[in-house]
Structures are given as structure tokens and as C-alpha cells.
Short mmCIF file of N, CA and C in Angstrom, two decimals:
data_model
loop_
_atom_site.label_atom_id
_atom_site.label_comp_id
_atom_site.label_asym_id
_atom_site.label_seq_id
_atom_site.Cartn_x
_atom_site.Cartn_y
_atom_site.Cartn_z
N GLY A 1 33.28 1.36 11.00
CA GLY A 1 33.23 2.46 10.96
C GLY A 1 31.57 3.21 11.07
N ASP A 2 31.45 4.21 11.30
CA ASP A 2 29.85 4.88 11.23
C ASP A 2 29.46 5.41 10.06
N GLY A 3 30.49 5.27 9.12
CA GLY A 3 30.18 5.93 7.90
C GLY A 3 30.34 7.55 7.58
N GLY A 4 30.60 8.07 8.54
CA GLY A 4 31.12 9.59 8.67
C GLY A 4 30.12 10.62 7.54
N ASP A 5 30.62 11.00 6.53
CA ASP A 5 30.14 11.69 5.46
C ASP A 5 29.04 11.30 4.98
N GLU A 6 28.64 10.01 4.89
CA GLU A 6 27.38 9.19 4.21
C GLU A 6 26.08 10.07 4.36
N VAL A 7 25.40 10.69 3.25
CA VAL A 7 24.17 11.25 3.82
C VAL A 7 23.07 9.84 3.24
N VAL A 8 22.03 9.63 4.23
CA VAL A 8 21.27 8.80 3.79
C VAL A 8 20.01 9.49 3.65
N SER A 9 19.40 8.98 2.15
CA SER A 9 18.27 10.03 2.01
C SER A 9 16.76 9.19 2.39
N GLN A 10 15.98 10.02 3.07
CA GLN A 10 14.68 9.67 3.76
C GLN A 10 13.87 9.18 2.63
N GLU A 11 13.50 7.93 2.50
CA GLU A 11 12.63 7.32 1.49
C GLU A 11 11.14 7.44 2.01
N LEU A 12 10.46 8.02 1.41
CA LEU A 12 8.91 8.07 1.65
C LEU A 12 8.03 7.02 0.98
N TRP A 13 7.06 6.60 1.73
CA TRP A 13 6.12 5.81 1.08
C TRP A 13 4.75 6.40 1.23
N ALA A 14 3.98 5.84 0.24
CA ALA A 14 2.42 6.19 0.08
C ALA A 14 1.43 4.91 0.01
N LYS A 15 0.58 4.88 0.74
CA LYS A 15 -0.30 3.92 0.70
C LYS A 15 -1.56 4.54 0.29
N ILE A 16 -1.99 3.96 -0.63
CA ILE A 16 -3.59 4.23 -1.39
C ILE A 16 -4.66 3.95 -0.25
N VAL A 17 -5.30 5.12 0.05
CA VAL A 17 -6.42 5.11 0.87
C VAL A 17 -7.69 5.11 0.32
N ALA A 18 -7.59 5.91 -0.74
CA ALA A 18 -8.85 6.41 -1.57
C ALA A 18 -8.83 6.33 -3.08
N LEU A 19 -9.77 5.96 -3.71
CA LEU A 19 -9.37 5.80 -5.50
C LEU A 19 -9.74 7.25 -6.02
N GLY A 20 -8.54 7.63 -6.27
CA GLY A 20 -8.23 8.84 -6.88
C GLY A 20 -7.51 8.58 -8.49
N VAL A 21 -6.87 7.47 -8.72
CA VAL A 21 -6.18 7.38 -9.78
C VAL A 21 -6.56 5.72 -10.13
N GLN A 22 -7.27 5.58 -11.29
CA GLN A 22 -7.92 4.60 -11.58
C GLN A 22 -7.47 3.08 -11.31
N HIS A 23 -5.99 3.06 -12.04
CA HIS A 23 -5.63 1.62 -11.72
C HIS A 23 -4.67 1.36 -10.48
N LEU A 24 -4.52 2.27 -9.67
CA LEU A 24 -3.77 2.00 -8.41
C LEU A 24 -4.85 1.51 -7.02
N ARG A 25 -4.66 0.45 -6.65
CA ARG A 25 -5.50 -0.54 -5.78
C ARG A 25 -5.36 0.22 -4.23
N ARG A 26 -6.56 0.62 -3.60
CA ARG A 26 -6.36 0.72 -2.19
C ARG A 26 -5.65 -0.27 -1.42
N GLY A 27 -4.85 0.06 -0.55
CA GLY A 27 -4.21 -0.58 0.53
C GLY A 27 -2.76 -0.79 -0.13
N SER A 28 -2.44 -0.61 -1.47
CA SER A 28 -1.25 -0.68 -1.94
C SER A 28 -0.17 0.34 -1.49
N TRP A 29 0.96 -0.11 -1.41
CA TRP A 29 2.22 0.77 -0.90
C TRP A 29 3.11 1.37 -2.21
N TYR A 30 3.58 2.63 -2.39
CA TYR A 30 4.38 2.81 -3.59
C TYR A 30 5.27 3.93 -3.10
N ARG A 31 6.55 3.74 -3.72
CA ARG A 31 7.67 4.47 -3.16
C ARG A 31 7.27 6.03 -3.77
N VAL A 32 7.45 7.21 -2.96
CA VAL A 32 7.02 8.19 -3.30
C VAL A 32 8.50 9.02 -4.10
N VAL A 33 8.30 9.38 -5.16
CA VAL A 33 9.39 10.15 -6.03
C VAL A 33 9.42 11.62 -6.04
N ASP A 34 7.94 12.08 -5.83
CA ASP A 34 8.19 13.42 -5.73
C ASP A 34 7.09 13.94 -4.64
N GLU A 35 7.36 14.76 -3.78
CA GLU A 35 6.58 15.23 -2.62
C GLU A 35 6.38 16.63 -2.52
N SER A 36 7.07 17.24 -3.78
CA SER A 36 7.08 18.75 -3.70
C SER A 36 5.94 19.59 -4.09
N LYS A 37 5.00 19.30 -4.33
CA LYS A 37 3.73 19.79 -5.00
C LYS A 37 2.73 19.84 -3.85
N PRO A 38 1.94 20.83 -3.59
CA PRO A 38 0.90 21.04 -2.32
C PRO A 38 -0.03 20.13 -2.51
N GLU A 39 -0.82 19.53 -3.71
CA GLU A 39 -2.20 19.10 -3.83
C GLU A 39 -1.78 17.45 -4.21
N THR A 40 -0.63 17.21 -4.54
CA THR A 40 -0.37 15.89 -5.24
C THR A 40 1.45 15.31 -4.79
N VAL A 41 1.29 14.00 -4.95
CA VAL A 41 2.71 13.18 -4.60
C VAL A 41 2.99 12.49 -5.93
N SER A 42 4.16 12.18 -6.22
CA SER A 42 4.21 11.16 -7.49
C SER A 42 4.75 10.16 -7.11
N VAL A 43 4.26 8.92 -7.17
CA VAL A 43 4.70 7.54 -6.64
C VAL A 43 5.12 6.82 -7.82
N ASP A 44 5.98 6.07 -7.68
CA ASP A 44 6.85 5.27 -8.51
C ASP A 44 6.03 3.78 -8.70
N VAL A 45 5.46 3.67 -10.05
CA VAL A 45 4.41 2.67 -10.33
C VAL A 45 4.96 1.96 -11.48
N ASN A 46 5.87 0.74 -10.96
CA ASN A 46 6.33 -0.04 -12.19
C ASN A 46 7.45 0.72 -13.10
N GLY A 47 8.35 1.82 -12.37
CA GLY A 47 9.28 2.64 -13.18
C GLY A 47 8.88 3.94 -13.55
N ALA A 48 7.26 4.13 -13.49
CA ALA A 48 6.62 5.21 -13.96
C ALA A 48 6.34 6.08 -13.09
N ALA A 49 6.74 7.40 -13.07
CA ALA A 49 6.07 8.61 -11.98
C ALA A 49 4.67 8.70 -12.38
N VAL A 50 3.69 8.40 -11.19
CA VAL A 50 2.02 8.49 -11.52
C VAL A 50 1.72 9.82 -10.28
N GLU A 51 1.13 10.88 -10.55
CA GLU A 51 0.74 11.63 -9.77
C GLU A 51 -0.63 11.33 -9.12
N VAL A 52 -0.73 11.36 -7.97
CA VAL A 52 -1.83 11.08 -6.90
C VAL A 52 -2.32 12.34 -6.23
N PRO A 53 -3.71 12.33 -6.18
CA PRO A 53 -4.11 13.38 -5.02
C PRO A 53 -3.54 13.17 -3.53
N ARG A 54 -2.99 14.02 -2.94
CA ARG A 54 -2.32 13.76 -1.39
C ARG A 54 -3.79 13.30 -0.55
N SER A 55 -4.92 13.57 -1.06
CA SER A 55 -6.13 13.11 -0.31
C SER A 55 -6.22 11.84 -0.43
N CYS A 56 -5.79 11.33 -1.31
CA CYS A 56 -5.83 9.89 -1.74
C CYS A 56 -4.60 8.79 -1.06
N VAL A 57 -3.83 9.61 -0.19
CA VAL A 57 -2.55 8.99 0.36
C VAL A 57 -2.68 8.78 1.72
N ALA A 58 -1.77 8.14 2.22
CA ALA A 58 -1.42 8.16 3.71
C ALA A 58 0.12 8.09 3.48
N LEU A 59 1.13 8.82 4.01
CA LEU A 59 2.58 8.91 3.99
C LEU A 59 2.87 8.08 5.11
N ALA A 60 4.16 7.44 4.69
CA ALA A 60 5.03 6.65 5.81
C ALA A 60 6.55 6.71 5.59
N ALA A 61 7.28 6.97 6.44
CA ALA A 61 8.62 6.85 6.44
C ALA A 61 9.24 5.31 5.94
N ASP A 62 8.55 4.23 6.03
CA ASP A 62 9.01 2.85 5.70
C ASP A 62 7.78 2.29 5.46
N ARG A 63 8.25 1.67 4.47
CA ARG A 63 7.15 0.58 3.69
C ARG A 63 6.97 -0.70 4.82
N PRO A 64 5.83 -0.71 5.32
CA PRO A 64 5.67 -1.66 6.34
C PRO A 64 5.27 -3.16 5.34
N LEU A 65 6.03 -4.12 6.36
CA LEU A 65 6.10 -5.34 5.93
C LEU A 65 4.88 -6.14 6.60
N ALA A 66 3.75 -5.73 6.10
CA ALA A 66 2.56 -6.36 6.62
C ALA A 66 1.33 -6.10 5.65
N TRP A 67 0.30 -6.85 5.88
CA TRP A 67 -0.64 -6.66 4.85
C TRP A 67 -1.29 -5.55 5.40
N SER A 68 -1.80 -4.87 4.13
CA SER A 68 -2.84 -3.66 4.43
C SER A 68 -3.99 -4.00 4.20
N VAL A 69 -5.00 -3.77 5.27
CA VAL A 69 -6.30 -4.19 5.48
C VAL A 69 -7.29 -3.36 4.59
N VAL A 70 -8.05 -3.52 3.71
CA VAL A 70 -8.89 -2.80 2.93
C VAL A 70 -10.60 -3.08 3.33
N ARG A 71 -11.28 -2.42 3.46
CA ARG A 71 -12.79 -2.48 3.80
C ARG A 71 -13.33 -2.10 2.57
N GLU A 72 -14.35 -2.68 1.94
CA GLU A 72 -14.87 -2.20 0.77
C GLU A 72 -16.41 -2.30 0.82
N ASP A 73 -16.97 -1.06 0.84
CA ASP A 73 -18.33 -0.89 0.71
C ASP A 73 -19.01 -0.23 -0.34
N PRO A 74 -19.62 -0.82 -1.41
CA PRO A 74 -20.14 -2.43 -1.41
C PRO A 74 -18.99 -3.09 -1.70
N PRO A 75 -18.95 -4.46 -0.79
CA PRO A 75 -17.88 -5.39 -1.06
C PRO A 75 -17.32 -5.67 -2.54
N ASN A 76 -15.87 -5.86 -2.56
CA ASN A 76 -15.44 -6.15 -3.83
C ASN A 76 -16.17 -7.48 -4.35
N PRO A 77 -16.24 -7.57 -5.82
CA PRO A 77 -17.03 -8.57 -6.12
C PRO A 77 -15.95 -10.00 -5.86
N TYR A 78 -14.82 -9.99 -5.89
CA TYR A 78 -13.55 -11.04 -5.72
C TYR A 78 -13.33 -11.12 -4.45
N PHE A 79 -13.32 -10.14 -3.84
CA PHE A 79 -12.42 -10.44 -2.56
C PHE A 79 -13.24 -10.01 -1.26
N GLY A 80 -14.33 -9.65 -1.49
CA GLY A 80 -15.24 -9.59 -0.38
C GLY A 80 -15.52 -7.95 0.04
N ALA A 81 -15.78 -7.80 1.37
CA ALA A 81 -16.04 -6.80 2.12
C ALA A 81 -14.79 -5.95 2.79
N VAL A 82 -13.74 -7.17 3.24
CA VAL A 82 -12.39 -7.05 3.72
C VAL A 82 -11.56 -8.03 3.15
N TYR A 83 -10.72 -7.29 2.95
CA TYR A 83 -9.26 -8.12 1.87
C TYR A 83 -8.07 -7.44 2.37
N GLY A 84 -6.93 -7.92 2.08
CA GLY A 84 -5.65 -7.72 2.23
C GLY A 84 -4.74 -7.79 1.19
N VAL A 85 -3.82 -6.69 1.43
CA VAL A 85 -3.03 -5.99 0.08
C VAL A 85 -1.55 -6.91 0.49
N CYS A 86 -1.00 -7.63 -0.03
CA CYS A 86 0.31 -8.12 0.25
C CYS A 86 1.43 -6.91 0.23
N PRO A 87 2.30 -7.09 1.13
CA PRO A 87 3.00 -5.71 1.09
C PRO A 87 4.36 -6.18 0.08
N ASP A 88 4.77 -7.36 -0.31
CA ASP A 88 5.68 -7.65 -1.51
C ASP A 88 5.29 -7.55 -2.97
N CYS A 89 3.96 -8.21 -3.20
CA CYS A 89 3.77 -8.12 -4.66
C CYS A 89 2.53 -7.58 -4.80
N LEU A 90 1.80 -6.76 -3.87
CA LEU A 90 0.35 -6.14 -4.03
C LEU A 90 -0.78 -7.14 -4.49
N GLU A 91 -0.63 -8.35 -4.26
CA GLU A 91 -1.62 -9.33 -4.85
C GLU A 91 -2.86 -9.02 -3.62
N ARG A 92 -3.95 -9.34 -3.93
CA ARG A 92 -5.08 -9.34 -2.85
C ARG A 92 -5.62 -10.78 -2.40
N ALA A 93 -6.04 -10.70 -1.23
CA ALA A 93 -6.65 -11.98 -0.50
C ALA A 93 -7.61 -11.70 0.34
N ARG A 94 -8.58 -12.25 0.24
CA ARG A 94 -9.81 -12.25 1.31
C ARG A 94 -9.37 -12.63 2.74
N LEU A 95 -9.99 -11.88 3.79
CA LEU A 95 -9.78 -11.91 5.14
C LEU A 95 -10.94 -12.21 5.91
N ALA A 96 -10.97 -13.12 6.68
CA ALA A 96 -12.07 -13.65 7.40
C ALA A 96 -12.39 -12.40 8.58
N GLY A 97 -11.28 -12.05 9.24
CA GLY A 97 -11.31 -10.96 10.11
C GLY A 97 -10.67 -11.19 11.16
N SER A 98 -9.74 -12.26 11.41
CA SER A 98 -9.31 -12.66 12.73
C SER A 98 -7.72 -13.05 12.37
N GLU A 99 -7.31 -12.96 11.14
CA GLU A 99 -6.08 -13.59 10.89
C GLU A 99 -4.87 -12.52 11.27
N LYS A 100 -3.88 -13.42 12.31
CA LYS A 100 -2.67 -12.80 12.72
C LYS A 100 -1.74 -12.49 11.69
N ASP A 101 -1.67 -13.68 10.60
CA ASP A 101 -0.80 -13.30 9.57
C ASP A 101 -1.26 -14.11 8.55
N LEU A 102 -0.76 -14.17 7.38
CA LEU A 102 -1.47 -14.79 5.94
C LEU A 102 0.14 -14.70 5.05
N LEU A 103 -0.28 -16.06 4.57
CA LEU A 103 0.55 -16.55 3.32
C LEU A 103 -0.19 -15.97 2.27
N CYS A 104 0.69 -15.19 1.21
CA CYS A 104 0.61 -14.62 -0.10
C CYS A 104 0.18 -15.86 -0.95
N PRO A 105 -1.02 -15.90 -1.72
CA PRO A 105 -1.06 -16.72 -2.90
C PRO A 105 -0.39 -16.56 -3.84
N ALA A 106 0.07 -15.66 -4.07
CA ALA A 106 0.94 -15.37 -5.26
C ALA A 106 2.40 -15.40 -4.94
N CYS A 107 2.97 -14.50 -4.24
CA CYS A 107 4.48 -14.76 -4.11
C CYS A 107 4.83 -15.82 -2.94
N GLY A 108 3.72 -16.25 -2.29
CA GLY A 108 4.28 -17.37 -1.13
C GLY A 108 4.84 -16.76 0.27
N LEU A 109 5.16 -15.73 0.34
CA LEU A 109 5.46 -14.95 1.40
C LEU A 109 4.51 -15.02 2.63
N ASN A 110 5.19 -14.98 3.54
CA ASN A 110 3.92 -14.82 4.81
C ASN A 110 4.32 -13.64 5.43
N PHE A 111 3.06 -12.66 5.89
CA PHE A 111 3.30 -11.39 6.40
C PHE A 111 2.31 -11.22 7.48
N PRO A 112 2.61 -10.53 8.70
CA PRO A 112 1.31 -10.23 9.93
C PRO A 112 0.25 -9.42 8.75
N VAL A 113 -0.85 -9.28 9.55
CA VAL A 113 -2.02 -8.44 9.19
C VAL A 113 -2.20 -7.38 9.89
N ASN A 114 -2.21 -5.98 9.43
CA ASN A 114 -2.12 -4.91 10.05
C ASN A 114 -3.54 -4.46 10.13
N TRP A 115 -4.33 -5.12 11.32
CA TRP A 115 -5.69 -4.62 11.19
C TRP A 115 -6.05 -3.29 11.88
N SER A 116 -4.83 -2.80 12.63
CA SER A 116 -4.84 -1.24 13.11
C SER A 116 -5.04 -0.25 12.03
N GLY A 117 -4.31 -0.70 11.04
CA GLY A 117 -4.30 0.24 9.90
C GLY A 117 -5.60 0.09 8.90
N ALA A 118 -6.42 -0.69 9.01
CA ALA A 118 -7.72 -0.86 8.19
C ALA A 118 -8.46 0.31 7.81
N ARG A 119 -8.69 0.62 6.26
CA ARG A 119 -9.32 2.02 5.90
C ARG A 119 -10.55 1.38 5.26
#
């Protein structure tokens, strides 16, 4: 069957692209729970709604299953100037700059590296 009357709600995802909320990491994706306010969006962080300035996020219809690439200036003391954020567990890993995919040291899953989305 084709589902008939089924309503599929469009899920929205937000990637943190600038530091606006201290404990949210750049490159991390969070599910949007409220986008009704003009200046902010609320995202689900471990079950709690956290309000983030819209200027600090990039919105997408789907959560990409690829490493987000983050460029830090000055370099992050642990992960260097370029690192990836795992799309599954949000762990960070240093990147050399040429990886096509990367195995996460924390969750053990392998995902492609999204160099085109580097910020």
C-alpha cells in the first residue's frame, strides 16, 4: 500500500557552524524541535530543548551520515586545525586533509568525510 492518509512530518536538523551556545560543538548535528521564532531555533540536546541563535546553525532536511569537517583558527589544542565530528556519536577526530572516509574511534562506525561542507 501507499499509506493513504499517513502524514509524514518533515524533520529538520541543525548543524552548529559558529559558537553561540557554549557546550554545543561546531560540526555537530542536532534535531530541531522548534523553529517558530525568527532569531533562534530550539534543538534537542540529550532530551532537552536548547535555544540557539539562527546565525550559529545551518539547517538541513536530513541528518547527513557523514563526518562534518571543522576548521579551527587558532587550532583546537587536542584535534588540531582541521577535525571531523562523527555523525553518529558526535565524537571528534583529527583529520589529515585527504580522508575519503573515517572510522570513529568512539562508536566504531565508518562514515564518509564531507569535505565540501567544511566551515
